[in-house]
CSV table of C-alpha atoms and ligand atoms in Angstrom, one decimal:
chain,number,residue,atom,x,y,z
A,103,MET,CA,-19.0,1.9,-19.3
A,104,PHE,CA,-17.8,-1.7,-19.2
A,105,LYS,CA,-20.0,-4.7,-20.0
A,106,LYS,CA,-18.3,-7.0,-17.5
A,107,LEU,CA,-15.3,-6.7,-15.2
A,108,LEU,CA,-13.0,-9.4,-14.0
A,109,VAL,CA,-11.6,-8.9,-10.5
A,110,ALA,CA,-8.0,-10.3,-10.6
A,111,ASN,CA,-7.6,-10.5,-6.8
A,112,ARG,CA,-9.0,-12.0,-3.6
A,113,GLY,CA,-9.9,-11.0,-0.1
A,114,THR,CA,-11.0,-7.6,1.1
A,115,ILE,CA,-9.9,-5.7,-2.1
A,116,ALA,CA,-11.8,-8.1,-4.3
A,117,ILE,CA,-15.0,-7.5,-2.3
A,118,ARG,CA,-14.4,-3.8,-2.4
A,119,ILE,CA,-14.1,-3.8,-6.2
A,120,ILE,CA,-17.2,-6.0,-6.5
A,121,ARG,CA,-19.2,-3.5,-4.4
A,122,ALA,CA,-18.1,-0.6,-6.5
A,123,CYS,CA,-19.2,-2.6,-9.6
A,124,HIS,CA,-22.6,-3.2,-8.0
A,125,GLU,CA,-23.1,0.5,-7.7
A,126,LEU,CA,-21.9,1.2,-11.2
A,127,GLY,CA,-24.2,-1.6,-12.6
A,128,ILE,CA,-21.2,-3.6,-14.0
A,129,PRO,CA,-21.5,-7.4,-13.7
A,130,THR,CA,-18.4,-9.0,-12.2
A,131,VAL,CA,-16.3,-12.2,-12.6
A,132,ALA,CA,-14.3,-13.4,-9.6
A,133,VAL,CA,-11.3,-15.6,-10.0
A,134,TYR,CA,-10.1,-18.0,-7.3
A,135,SER,CA,-7.6,-20.6,-6.4
A,136,THR,CA,-8.7,-24.0,-5.0
A,137,ALA,CA,-7.8,-22.7,-1.5
A,138,ASP,CA,-10.4,-20.0,-1.9
A,139,LYS,CA,-13.4,-22.0,-3.2
A,140,ASP,CA,-15.4,-20.9,-0.1
A,141,ALA,CA,-14.2,-17.3,-0.1
A,142,LEU,CA,-16.6,-14.4,0.1
A,143,HIS,CA,-15.5,-12.7,-3.1
A,144,VAL,CA,-16.5,-15.9,-5.0
A,145,ARG,CA,-20.0,-15.8,-3.6
A,146,MET,CA,-20.4,-12.0,-4.1
A,147,ALA,CA,-19.5,-11.9,-7.8
A,148,ASP,CA,-22.0,-12.6,-10.5
A,149,GLU,CA,-19.8,-15.3,-11.9
A,150,SER,CA,-16.7,-17.0,-10.7
A,151,VAL,CA,-14.0,-19.2,-12.2
A,152,CYS,CA,-11.3,-21.4,-10.6
A,153,ILE,CA,-7.9,-20.5,-12.0
A,154,GLY,CA,-5.6,-22.9,-10.4
A,155,PRO,CA,-4.1,-24.4,-7.2
A,156,PRO,CA,-3.4,-22.5,-4.0
A,157,ALA,CA,0.2,-21.3,-4.8
A,158,ALA,CA,-0.2,-17.7,-6.1
A,159,GLU,CA,2.3,-18.3,-8.9
A,160,ASP,CA,-0.2,-20.9,-10.3
A,161,SER,CA,-3.3,-18.9,-9.8
A,162,TYR,CA,-3.5,-15.2,-8.8
A,163,LEU,CA,-0.1,-14.5,-10.5
A,164,SER,CA,-0.8,-16.6,-13.6
A,165,ILE,CA,-1.3,-14.1,-16.5
A,166,PRO,CA,-2.5,-16.8,-19.0
A,167,SER,CA,-5.1,-18.2,-16.6
A,168,ILE,CA,-6.5,-14.8,-15.7
A,169,LEU,CA,-6.6,-13.7,-19.3
A,170,SER,CA,-8.3,-16.8,-20.5
A,171,ALA,CA,-10.9,-16.5,-17.7
A,172,ALA,CA,-11.6,-12.9,-18.7
A,173,LEU,CA,-12.0,-13.8,-22.4
A,174,THR,CA,-14.0,-17.0,-21.8
A,175,TYR,CA,-16.4,-15.1,-19.6
A,176,GLY,CA,-16.8,-12.1,-21.8
A,177,ALA,CA,-15.2,-9.5,-19.6
A,178,ASP,CA,-14.0,-6.3,-21.2
A,179,ALA,CA,-12.1,-4.9,-18.2
A,180,VAL,CA,-9.8,-6.3,-15.5
A,181,HIS,CA,-9.3,-4.7,-12.1
A,182,PRO,CA,-6.0,-5.9,-10.5
A,183,GLY,CA,-6.6,-4.4,-7.0
A,184,TYR,CA,-3.3,-4.3,-5.0
A,185,GLY,CA,-0.5,-6.9,-4.6
A,186,PHE,CA,-0.5,-9.9,-7.0
A,187,LEU,CA,-0.3,-8.5,-10.6
A,188,SER,CA,-1.3,-4.9,-9.9
A,189,GLU,CA,2.2,-3.5,-10.5
A,190,ASN,CA,3.2,-5.9,-13.3
A,191,GLY,CA,3.7,-4.0,-16.6
A,192,ASP,CA,3.6,-7.2,-18.6
A,193,PHE,CA,0.1,-8.0,-17.2
A,194,ALA,CA,-1.2,-4.5,-18.1
A,195,GLU,CA,0.2,-4.9,-21.6
A,196,ALA,CA,-1.1,-8.4,-22.0
A,197,CYS,CA,-4.6,-7.2,-21.0
A,198,HIS,CA,-4.3,-4.4,-23.6
A,199,ARG,CA,-3.2,-6.8,-26.3
A,200,SER,CA,-6.1,-9.1,-25.5
A,201,GLY,CA,-8.5,-6.2,-26.0
A,202,LEU,CA,-9.2,-5.9,-22.2
A,203,LYS,CA,-9.1,-2.5,-20.4
A,204,PHE,CA,-6.7,-2.7,-17.5
A,205,VAL,CA,-8.0,-0.6,-14.6
A,206,GLY,CA,-4.9,1.3,-13.8
A,207,PRO,CA,-2.1,3.3,-15.5
A,208,ARG,CA,-0.4,2.4,-18.8
A,209,ALA,CA,2.1,-0.4,-18.8
A,210,ARG,CA,5.0,2.0,-19.4
A,211,HIS,CA,4.1,4.0,-16.2
A,212,ILE,CA,4.0,0.8,-14.1
A,213,ARG,CA,7.4,-0.2,-15.5
A,214,LEU,CA,8.9,3.3,-15.0
A,215,MET,CA,7.8,3.6,-11.4
A,216,GLY,CA,8.7,0.0,-10.7
A,217,ASP,CA,12.3,0.8,-11.6
A,218,LYS,CA,13.0,2.9,-8.5
A,219,PRO,CA,16.4,4.4,-9.4
A,220,ARG,CA,14.9,5.5,-12.7
A,221,ALA,CA,11.9,7.0,-11.0
A,222,ARG,CA,14.3,8.9,-8.7
A,223,ARG,CA,16.1,10.3,-11.7
A,224,ILE,CA,13.0,11.5,-13.3
A,225,MET,CA,11.7,13.1,-10.2
A,226,LYS,CA,15.0,14.8,-9.5
A,227,ARG,CA,15.0,16.2,-13.0
A,228,ALA,CA,11.4,17.5,-12.6
A,229,GLY,CA,12.4,19.3,-9.4
A,230,VAL,CA,10.6,16.9,-7.0
A,231,PRO,CA,13.0,16.6,-4.0
A,232,VAL,CA,14.6,13.2,-3.6
A,233,LEU,CA,17.0,12.0,-0.9
A,234,PRO,CA,20.7,11.8,-1.7
A,235,GLY,CA,21.3,8.3,-3.0
A,236,SER,CA,22.8,6.1,-5.7
A,237,ASP,CA,22.8,7.9,-9.0
A,238,GLY,CA,22.5,6.1,-12.3
A,239,LYS,CA,21.0,2.7,-12.7
A,240,GLY,CA,21.8,1.3,-9.2
A,241,VAL,CA,24.4,-1.1,-7.9
A,242,THR,CA,24.9,-4.8,-7.8
A,243,GLU,CA,28.3,-5.3,-6.1
A,244,VAL,CA,29.4,-4.6,-2.5
A,245,ARG,CA,32.3,-2.4,-3.6
A,246,GLU,CA,30.0,-0.2,-5.6
A,247,ALA,CA,27.6,0.1,-2.6
A,248,LEU,CA,30.5,0.9,-0.4
A,249,ALA,CA,31.6,3.7,-2.7
A,250,ASP,CA,28.1,5.2,-2.7
A,251,ALA,CA,27.8,4.8,1.1
A,252,LYS,CA,31.1,6.7,1.6
A,253,ARG,CA,29.9,9.5,-0.6
A,254,LEU,CA,26.5,9.7,1.1
A,255,GLY,CA,27.7,9.2,4.7
A,256,PHE,CA,26.2,6.6,7.1
A,257,PRO,CA,23.5,5.6,8.0
A,258,VAL,CA,22.2,4.6,4.6
A,259,LEU,CA,19.4,2.3,3.5
A,260,ILE,CA,20.0,-0.5,1.0
A,261,LYS,CA,16.9,-0.9,-1.2
A,262,ALA,CA,16.0,-3.2,-4.1
A,263,ALA,CA,15.6,-1.3,-7.4
A,264,ALA,CA,12.6,-3.5,-8.2
A,265,GLY,CA,11.5,-3.3,-4.5
A,266,GLY,CA,8.1,-3.5,-2.8
A,267,GLY,CA,6.7,-4.8,0.4
A,268,GLY,CA,9.9,-3.7,2.3
A,269,LYS,CA,11.8,-6.6,0.7
A,270,GLY,CA,15.5,-6.2,0.2
A,271,MET,CA,15.7,-3.3,2.6
A,272,ARG,CA,18.4,-3.0,5.2
A,273,ILE,CA,19.6,0.0,7.3
A,274,VAL,CA,23.3,0.0,7.6
A,275,ARG,CA,25.3,2.2,10.0
A,276,ASP,CA,28.9,1.4,9.0
A,277,ALA,CA,31.0,-0.2,6.3
A,278,ARG,CA,31.3,-3.6,8.1
A,279,GLU,CA,27.5,-3.7,8.4
A,280,LEU,CA,27.2,-2.9,4.8
A,281,GLU,CA,29.6,-5.7,3.8
A,282,ARG,CA,27.6,-8.1,5.8
A,283,LEU,CA,24.0,-7.0,4.9
A,284,PHE,CA,24.3,-6.0,1.3
A,285,PRO,CA,24.6,-9.7,0.0
A,286,LEU,CA,21.6,-10.6,2.2
A,287,ALA,CA,19.5,-7.8,0.8
A,288,ARG,CA,20.5,-8.6,-2.7
A,289,ALA,CA,19.6,-12.3,-2.2
A,290,GLU,CA,16.2,-11.2,-0.9
A,291,SER,CA,15.7,-9.1,-4.0
A,292,GLU,CA,16.8,-11.9,-6.3
A,293,ALA,CA,14.3,-14.3,-4.6
A,294,ALA,CA,11.4,-11.8,-4.6
A,295,PHE,CA,12.0,-9.9,-7.9
A,296,SER,CA,14.6,-11.9,-9.8
A,297,SER,CA,16.7,-8.7,-9.7
A,298,ARG,CA,20.2,-8.2,-8.3
A,299,THR,CA,20.0,-4.4,-8.8
A,300,MET,CA,20.0,-2.5,-5.6
A,301,TYR,CA,20.4,1.2,-4.7
A,302,LEU,CA,21.3,3.2,-1.7
A,303,GLU,CA,19.5,6.1,-0.1
A,304,LYS,CA,20.6,8.3,2.8
A,305,TYR,CA,18.7,7.0,5.8
A,306,LEU,CA,16.5,9.7,7.2
A,307,GLU,CA,16.1,9.5,11.0
A,308,HIS,CA,12.8,10.4,12.7
A,309,ALA,CA,11.0,10.8,9.4
A,310,ARG,CA,7.2,10.5,8.9
A,311,HIS,CA,5.8,8.7,5.9
A,312,VAL,CA,3.4,11.1,4.2
A,313,GLU,CA,1.8,10.1,0.9
A,314,PHE,CA,-0.5,11.9,-1.5
A,315,GLN,CA,-3.4,10.3,-3.4
A,316,ILE,CA,-3.3,11.1,-7.0
A,317,VAL,CA,-6.2,10.9,-9.5
A,318,ALA,CA,-5.5,11.5,-13.2
A,319,ASP,CA,-7.5,11.1,-16.4
A,320,ASN,CA,-6.3,10.2,-19.9
A,321,PHE,CA,-6.4,13.9,-20.9
A,322,ARG,CA,-3.5,15.0,-18.8
A,323,ASN,CA,-5.6,16.3,-15.9
A,324,ALA,CA,-4.2,15.4,-12.5
A,325,ILE,CA,-5.2,16.3,-9.0
A,326,HIS,CA,-4.4,15.1,-5.5
A,327,LEU,CA,-6.9,14.1,-2.8
A,328,GLY,CA,-4.8,15.1,0.2
A,329,GLU,CA,-2.4,13.0,2.2
A,330,ARG,CA,-2.2,10.0,4.4
A,331,ASP,CA,0.2,9.7,7.3
A,332,CYS,CA,1.4,6.1,7.3
A,333,SER,CA,4.2,6.4,9.9
A,334,ILE,CA,3.0,3.7,12.2
A,335,GLN,CA,4.9,0.8,10.6
A,336,ARG,CA,6.4,-2.5,11.4
A,337,ARG,CA,9.5,-3.6,9.4
A,338,HIS,CA,8.8,-0.7,7.0
A,339,GLN,CA,5.2,-1.9,6.4
A,340,LYS,CA,2.1,0.1,7.3
A,341,VAL,CA,-0.1,-0.8,10.3
A,342,ILE,CA,-2.2,2.3,10.9
A,343,GLU,CA,-2.8,5.2,8.4
A,344,GLU,CA,-4.6,8.4,8.9
A,345,SER,CA,-5.7,11.6,7.2
A,346,PRO,CA,-5.0,14.4,7.6
A,347,CYS,CA,-1.4,14.0,8.8
A,348,PRO,CA,-1.5,15.5,12.3
A,349,VAL,CA,1.6,17.8,11.7
A,350,LEU,CA,1.0,19.1,8.2
A,351,THR,CA,0.3,22.8,8.0
A,352,PRO,CA,-1.9,24.0,5.1
A,353,ARG,CA,1.1,25.6,3.5
A,354,LEU,CA,3.1,22.4,3.6
A,355,ARG,CA,0.1,20.4,2.4
A,356,GLU,CA,-0.1,22.7,-0.6
A,357,LYS,CA,3.6,22.4,-1.4
A,358,MET,CA,3.7,18.6,-1.0
A,359,GLY,CA,0.4,18.2,-2.9
A,360,LYS,CA,1.8,20.3,-5.8
A,361,ALA,CA,5.0,18.2,-5.9
A,362,ALA,CA,2.9,15.0,-6.0
A,363,VAL,CA,0.8,16.3,-8.8
A,364,ARG,CA,4.0,17.4,-10.7
A,365,ALA,CA,5.4,13.8,-10.2
A,366,ALA,CA,2.3,12.4,-11.9
A,367,GLU,CA,2.2,15.1,-14.6
A,368,VAL,CA,5.8,14.8,-15.7
A,369,VAL,CA,5.3,11.3,-16.8
A,370,GLY,CA,1.7,11.8,-18.1
A,371,TYR,CA,0.3,9.4,-15.5
A,372,SER,CA,-3.3,8.3,-15.6
A,373,ASN,CA,-5.7,6.6,-13.2
A,374,VAL,CA,-5.2,6.4,-9.4
A,375,GLY,CA,-1.8,6.4,-7.9
A,376,THR,CA,0.1,7.4,-4.8
A,377,VAL,CA,3.2,9.5,-4.4
A,378,GLU,CA,5.1,8.6,-1.2
A,379,PHE,CA,7.3,11.1,0.6
A,380,LEU,CA,9.4,11.0,3.7
A,381,LEU,CA,8.9,14.2,5.8
A,382,ALA,CA,11.9,15.2,7.9
A,383,PRO,CA,11.5,16.9,11.4
A,384,ASP,CA,12.7,20.1,9.8
A,385,GLY,CA,9.7,20.2,7.3
A,386,GLN,CA,11.8,19.1,4.3
A,387,PHE,CA,10.2,16.3,2.3
A,388,TYR,CA,11.6,13.8,-0.2
A,389,PHE,CA,10.0,11.5,-2.8
A,390,ILE,CA,10.6,7.9,-2.1
A,391,GLU,CA,8.4,6.1,-4.7
A,392,MET,CA,5.1,6.2,-6.6
A,393,ASN,CA,2.7,3.3,-6.3
A,394,THR,CA,0.9,2.8,-9.6
A,395,ARG,CA,-2.2,1.2,-8.2
A,396,ILE,CA,-4.9,1.6,-5.5
A,397,GLN,CA,-3.4,1.4,-2.0
A,398,VAL,CA,-4.6,-0.8,0.9
A,399,GLU,CA,-5.3,2.5,2.8
A,400,HIS,CA,-7.4,4.2,0.1
A,401,GLY,CA,-10.4,4.1,2.4
A,402,VAL,CA,-9.0,6.7,4.7
A,403,THR,CA,-9.0,9.2,1.8
A,404,GLU,CA,-12.5,8.2,0.8
A,405,MET,CA,-13.8,9.0,4.3
A,406,VAL,CA,-12.3,12.5,4.4
A,407,THR,CA,-13.1,13.4,0.8
A,408,GLY,CA,-16.3,11.5,0.1
A,409,ILE,CA,-14.8,10.2,-3.2
A,410,ASP,CA,-15.1,6.5,-4.0
A,411,LEU,CA,-11.6,5.8,-5.4
A,412,ILE,CA,-12.5,2.4,-6.8
A,413,LYS,CA,-15.4,3.7,-8.8
A,414,GLU,CA,-13.2,6.6,-9.9
A,415,SER,CA,-10.5,4.1,-11.1
A,416,ILE,CA,-13.0,2.2,-13.2
A,417,ARG,CA,-14.5,5.4,-14.7
A,418,LEU,CA,-11.1,6.7,-15.5
A,419,ALA,CA,-10.1,3.4,-17.2
A,420,GLY,CA,-13.3,3.7,-19.2
A,421,GLY,CA,-11.9,6.9,-20.6
A,422,GLU,CA,-14.1,9.4,-18.6
A,423,PRO,CA,-12.5,12.7,-17.8
A,424,LEU,CA,-11.9,13.9,-14.2
A,425,ARG,CA,-15.1,15.3,-12.8
A,426,ILE,CA,-13.6,17.7,-10.3
A,427,LYS,CA,-10.9,20.3,-10.2
A,428,GLN,CA,-8.3,20.7,-7.4
A,429,ARG,CA,-10.1,23.6,-5.8
A,430,GLN,CA,-13.3,21.6,-5.6
A,431,VAL,CA,-11.7,18.9,-3.4
A,432,SER,CA,-12.7,19.4,0.2
A,433,PHE,CA,-11.7,17.5,3.3
A,434,GLU,CA,-13.9,16.7,6.3
A,435,GLY,CA,-12.8,15.5,9.7
A,436,SER,CA,-10.3,12.8,10.5
A,437,ALA,CA,-10.1,9.2,9.5
A,438,MET,CA,-7.8,6.3,10.6
A,439,GLU,CA,-7.4,2.8,9.3
A,440,PHE,CA,-6.3,-0.1,11.4
A,441,ARG,CA,-4.9,-3.1,9.5
A,442,ILE,CA,-6.0,-6.3,11.2
A,443,TYR,CA,-3.7,-9.2,10.6
A,444,ALA,CA,-4.3,-12.9,11.4
A,445,GLU,CA,-1.2,-13.1,13.5
A,446,ASP,CA,0.1,-14.0,16.9
A,447,PRO,CA,0.4,-10.5,18.5
A,448,ASP,CA,3.4,-11.4,20.6
A,449,ARG,CA,5.5,-13.3,18.2
A,450,HIS,CA,4.3,-11.7,14.9
A,451,ILE,CA,3.8,-15.0,13.1
A,452,PRO,CA,0.7,-15.7,11.0
A,453,SER,CA,-2.2,-17.3,12.7
A,454,PRO,CA,-4.4,-18.8,10.0
A,455,GLY,CA,-7.3,-21.2,10.8
A,456,LEU,CA,-11.0,-21.4,11.3
A,457,VAL,CA,-12.9,-18.3,12.3
A,458,SER,CA,-15.6,-19.7,14.6
A,459,ASN,CA,-17.2,-16.3,15.3
A,460,HIS,CA,-16.9,-13.0,13.4
A,461,HIS,CA,-18.7,-10.0,14.9
A,462,PRO,CA,-17.5,-6.7,13.3
A,463,PRO,CA,-18.2,-3.4,15.1
A,464,GLY,CA,-20.6,-0.9,13.6
A,465,GLY,CA,-22.2,2.5,14.3
A,466,LEU,CA,-21.7,6.0,13.0
A,467,GLY,CA,-18.3,6.5,11.3
A,468,VAL,CA,-17.2,2.9,11.6
A,469,ARG,CA,-16.4,1.0,8.4
A,470,VAL,CA,-15.1,-2.6,8.2
A,471,GLU,CA,-13.6,-4.0,5.0
A,472,THR,CA,-13.2,-7.7,5.4
A,473,ALA,CA,-13.7,-11.1,3.7
A,474,LEU,CA,-14.3,-12.9,7.0
A,475,TYR,CA,-17.5,-14.7,8.0
A,476,ASP,CA,-18.5,-17.2,10.7
A,477,GLY,CA,-17.0,-20.6,9.7
A,478,TYR,CA,-14.5,-19.2,7.2
A,479,ARG,CA,-11.1,-20.8,7.2
A,480,VAL,CA,-8.2,-18.2,6.7
A,481,PRO,CA,-5.9,-20.0,4.3
A,482,VAL,CA,-2.1,-20.2,5.0
A,483,HIS,CA,-1.2,-19.3,1.4
A,484,TYR,CA,-1.7,-15.6,1.3
A,485,ASP,CA,-1.3,-12.2,2.9
A,486,PRO,CA,-2.5,-12.3,6.6
A,487,LEU,CA,-4.4,-9.0,6.3
A,488,VAL,CA,-8.0,-10.2,7.1
A,489,ALA,CA,-9.8,-6.9,7.8
A,490,LYS,CA,-9.4,-3.1,7.7
A,491,LEU,CA,-11.2,-1.1,10.3
A,492,ILE,CA,-11.7,2.5,9.1
A,493,VAL,CA,-13.0,5.1,11.6
A,494,HIS,CA,-14.1,8.6,10.7
A,495,SER,CA,-15.3,11.5,12.8
A,496,GLU,CA,-15.1,15.3,13.0
A,497,SER,CA,-11.8,15.4,14.9
A,498,ARG,CA,-8.7,13.2,15.5
A,499,GLU,CA,-9.6,13.0,19.2
A,500,LEU,CA,-13.1,11.6,18.6
A,501,THR,CA,-11.7,9.3,15.9
A,502,MET,CA,-9.4,7.7,18.5
A,503,VAL,CA,-12.2,7.3,21.0
A,504,ARG,CA,-14.4,5.8,18.4
A,505,ALA,CA,-11.6,3.5,17.2
A,506,ARG,CA,-11.0,2.2,20.7
A,507,ALA,CA,-14.6,1.4,21.2
A,508,ALA,CA,-14.8,-0.3,17.8
A,509,LEU,CA,-11.7,-2.4,18.3
A,510,ARG,CA,-13.0,-3.6,21.7
A,511,GLU,CA,-16.2,-4.5,20.1
A,512,TYR,CA,-14.6,-6.4,17.2
A,513,LEU,CA,-14.8,-10.2,17.9
A,514,ILE,CA,-12.8,-12.6,15.7
A,515,ASP,CA,-12.8,-15.9,17.5
A,516,GLY,CA,-10.7,-18.9,16.4
A,517,ILE,CA,-7.6,-17.1,15.1
A,518,ARG,CA,-5.3,-14.6,16.8
A,519,THR,CA,-5.1,-11.0,15.5
A,520,ASN,CA,-3.1,-7.8,16.2
A,521,ILE,CA,-6.2,-6.0,17.7
A,522,PRO,CA,-4.4,-5.9,21.1
A,523,LEU,CA,-1.5,-4.0,19.5
A,524,HIS,CA,-3.9,-1.4,18.0
A,525,LEU,CA,-5.4,-0.9,21.4
A,526,LYS,CA,-2.0,-0.4,23.0
A,527,ILE,CA,-1.1,2.2,20.3
A,528,LEU,CA,-4.3,4.1,20.9
A,529,HIS,CA,-3.4,4.4,24.6
A,530,ASP,CA,0.1,5.7,23.8
A,531,PRO,CA,0.5,9.4,24.8
A,532,ASP,CA,2.8,10.0,21.8
A,533,PHE,CA,0.4,8.5,19.4
A,534,GLN,CA,-2.4,10.5,20.9
A,535,ARG,CA,-0.5,13.7,20.5
A,536,GLY,CA,0.4,12.9,16.9
A,537,ASN,CA,4.0,12.8,18.0
A,538,PHE,CA,5.6,9.9,16.1
A,539,SER,CA,7.8,8.9,13.2
A,540,THR,CA,8.3,5.6,11.3
A,541,GLY,CA,10.4,4.2,14.2
A,542,PHE,CA,7.4,4.6,16.6
A,543,LEU,CA,6.5,0.9,16.8
A,544,LYS,CA,9.9,-0.2,17.9
A,545,ARG,CA,8.9,0.5,21.4
A,546,TYR,CA,6.3,-2.4,21.2
A,547,GLU,CA,8.8,-4.9,19.6
A,548,PRO,CA,10.8,-7.5,21.3
A,549,ALA,CA,14.6,-6.8,21.1
A,550,PRO,CA,15.6,-6.9,17.4
A,551,ARG,CA,17.2,-10.0,16.0
A,552,GLU,CA,18.7,-10.5,12.6
A,553,SER,CA,15.8,-12.9,11.7
A,554,ALA,CA,13.3,-10.2,12.8
A,555,GLU,CA,14.6,-7.9,10.1
A,556,ALA,CA,13.3,-10.1,7.3
A,557,PRO,CA,10.1,-8.3,6.2
A,558,ALA,CA,6.7,-10.0,5.8
A,559,ALA,CA,5.5,-10.4,2.3
A,560,LYS,CA,2.6,-8.2,1.5
A,561,ALA,CA,1.3,-5.2,-0.4
A,562,SER,CA,1.7,-1.7,1.0
B,114,ADP,P1,8.6,-0.5,-0.2
B,114,ADP,O1,8.1,-0.1,-1.6
B,114,ADP,O2,9.5,-1.8,-0.3
B,114,ADP,O3,7.5,-0.6,0.8
B,114,ADP,P2,9.5,2.2,0.3
B,114,ADP,O4,10.5,2.9,-0.4
B,114,ADP,O5,8.0,2.6,0.1
B,114,ADP,O6,9.6,0.6,0.2
B,114,ADP,O7,9.7,2.4,1.9
B,114,ADP,C1,9.0,1.8,2.9
B,114,ADP,C2,9.3,2.5,4.2
B,114,ADP,O8,10.7,2.4,4.5
B,114,ADP,C3,9.0,3.9,4.3
B,114,ADP,O9,7.7,4.2,4.6
B,114,ADP,C4,9.9,4.4,5.4
B,114,ADP,O10,9.4,4.0,6.7
B,114,ADP,C5,11.1,3.6,5.2
B,114,ADP,N1,12.1,4.3,4.3
B,114,ADP,C6,12.2,4.2,3.0
B,114,ADP,N2,13.2,4.9,2.6
B,114,ADP,C7,13.8,5.5,3.6
B,114,ADP,C8,14.9,6.4,3.9
B,114,ADP,N3,15.7,6.8,2.9
B,114,ADP,N4,15.1,6.8,5.1
B,114,ADP,C9,14.4,6.4,6.2
B,114,ADP,N5,13.3,5.5,6.0
B,114,ADP,C10,13.0,5.1,4.8
């Protein structure tokens, strides 16, 4: 196992990784920007090193700073968490060249899945269903997009080939809308990913987002750990996730699970990853992308399977084989995760500031992943996700009851959060019946404006 692991991240995921390392007996090095000098992950790690100023480009996204910290402090492994450099093939490769184990897949798998039109092509060839969309390498010009849209039929979704975090995505319902929105989407992609390449996909109405957790070793063994329904989304970004998906039959779970494992197997994927599908009302499902890292919502799968995915990712990166076979994976009860954002719940704008009082809920089946503490100042520079409440029980009904009690109990004074929205959702009869699709949250949104279509920047 590793001598020392550097955690190339901050916030809740940095703490989660440090906890896993504590259990594995691996000393940790935290990195931090000057804005995070009082952050909890810095205090919890065995050692810590400041890697630059607040701007992420100069600290958490700076490959030279992170590598030099790892080498100076004698780390032999780096865990990227999610967001920041976690899906950057150059970073994985640079770690490798510096003699550091990158806790994640190989650089070429990160690059392959990060090129979404290419991932679609590979999946299609492997017999994994994909939505009708742009063939080839994607499109950069409006006229090419128009030709694709006419072939596919409206509505279509414009997506960024290098996309992530919902950036560069626009739904278009006719040619005029495409002409207007394509340049905007492309500009967003250029700003976020330095890429003008876009692609189109048939827009699937009333779909659910159902994703499968994959775990694979370096010896071509891959299994799935069931699904997560992540249909409760705002601007294409997840707000609540749950497992199992309330509408999945055992047969469909088996079919989708097999397709997800095939997606990982065809490329020889290793470590943890997630295969995302859209599930149509008629039971058809379609690959949309594979995330080559740990997901924000991994805790939901941990609760129903009892498998610690962070420890697993570290063991697999260390070259250990998978310890279980597909038939040994069992699922117990129902789990839901509520993402708690520091934001004004009515206007959906970030609400950073001083947390004067932090009292997380507790009790059986209640898990809180957070970096908050009394007197902590939430910085303005990063993702506003400040806590994850994960609730588990024997049934979906009881999980919802438990979640309501936990959310009412959760006190975060000094900043505003979206806890009131979670409580509204839990009271919604359609949510309670499991009757929802990715458009569900529109009912709680103010009337859409063009500016409201611009997605927030964060990891999925
Ligand atoms: P990103 O990586 O930017 O988050 P994804 O491809 O994962 O983008 O899609 C994010 C969300 O957008 C999905 O969960 C779903 O709600 C919606 N979405 C993506 N593709 C489609 C599609 N073809 N039809 C309908 N909704 C889609």
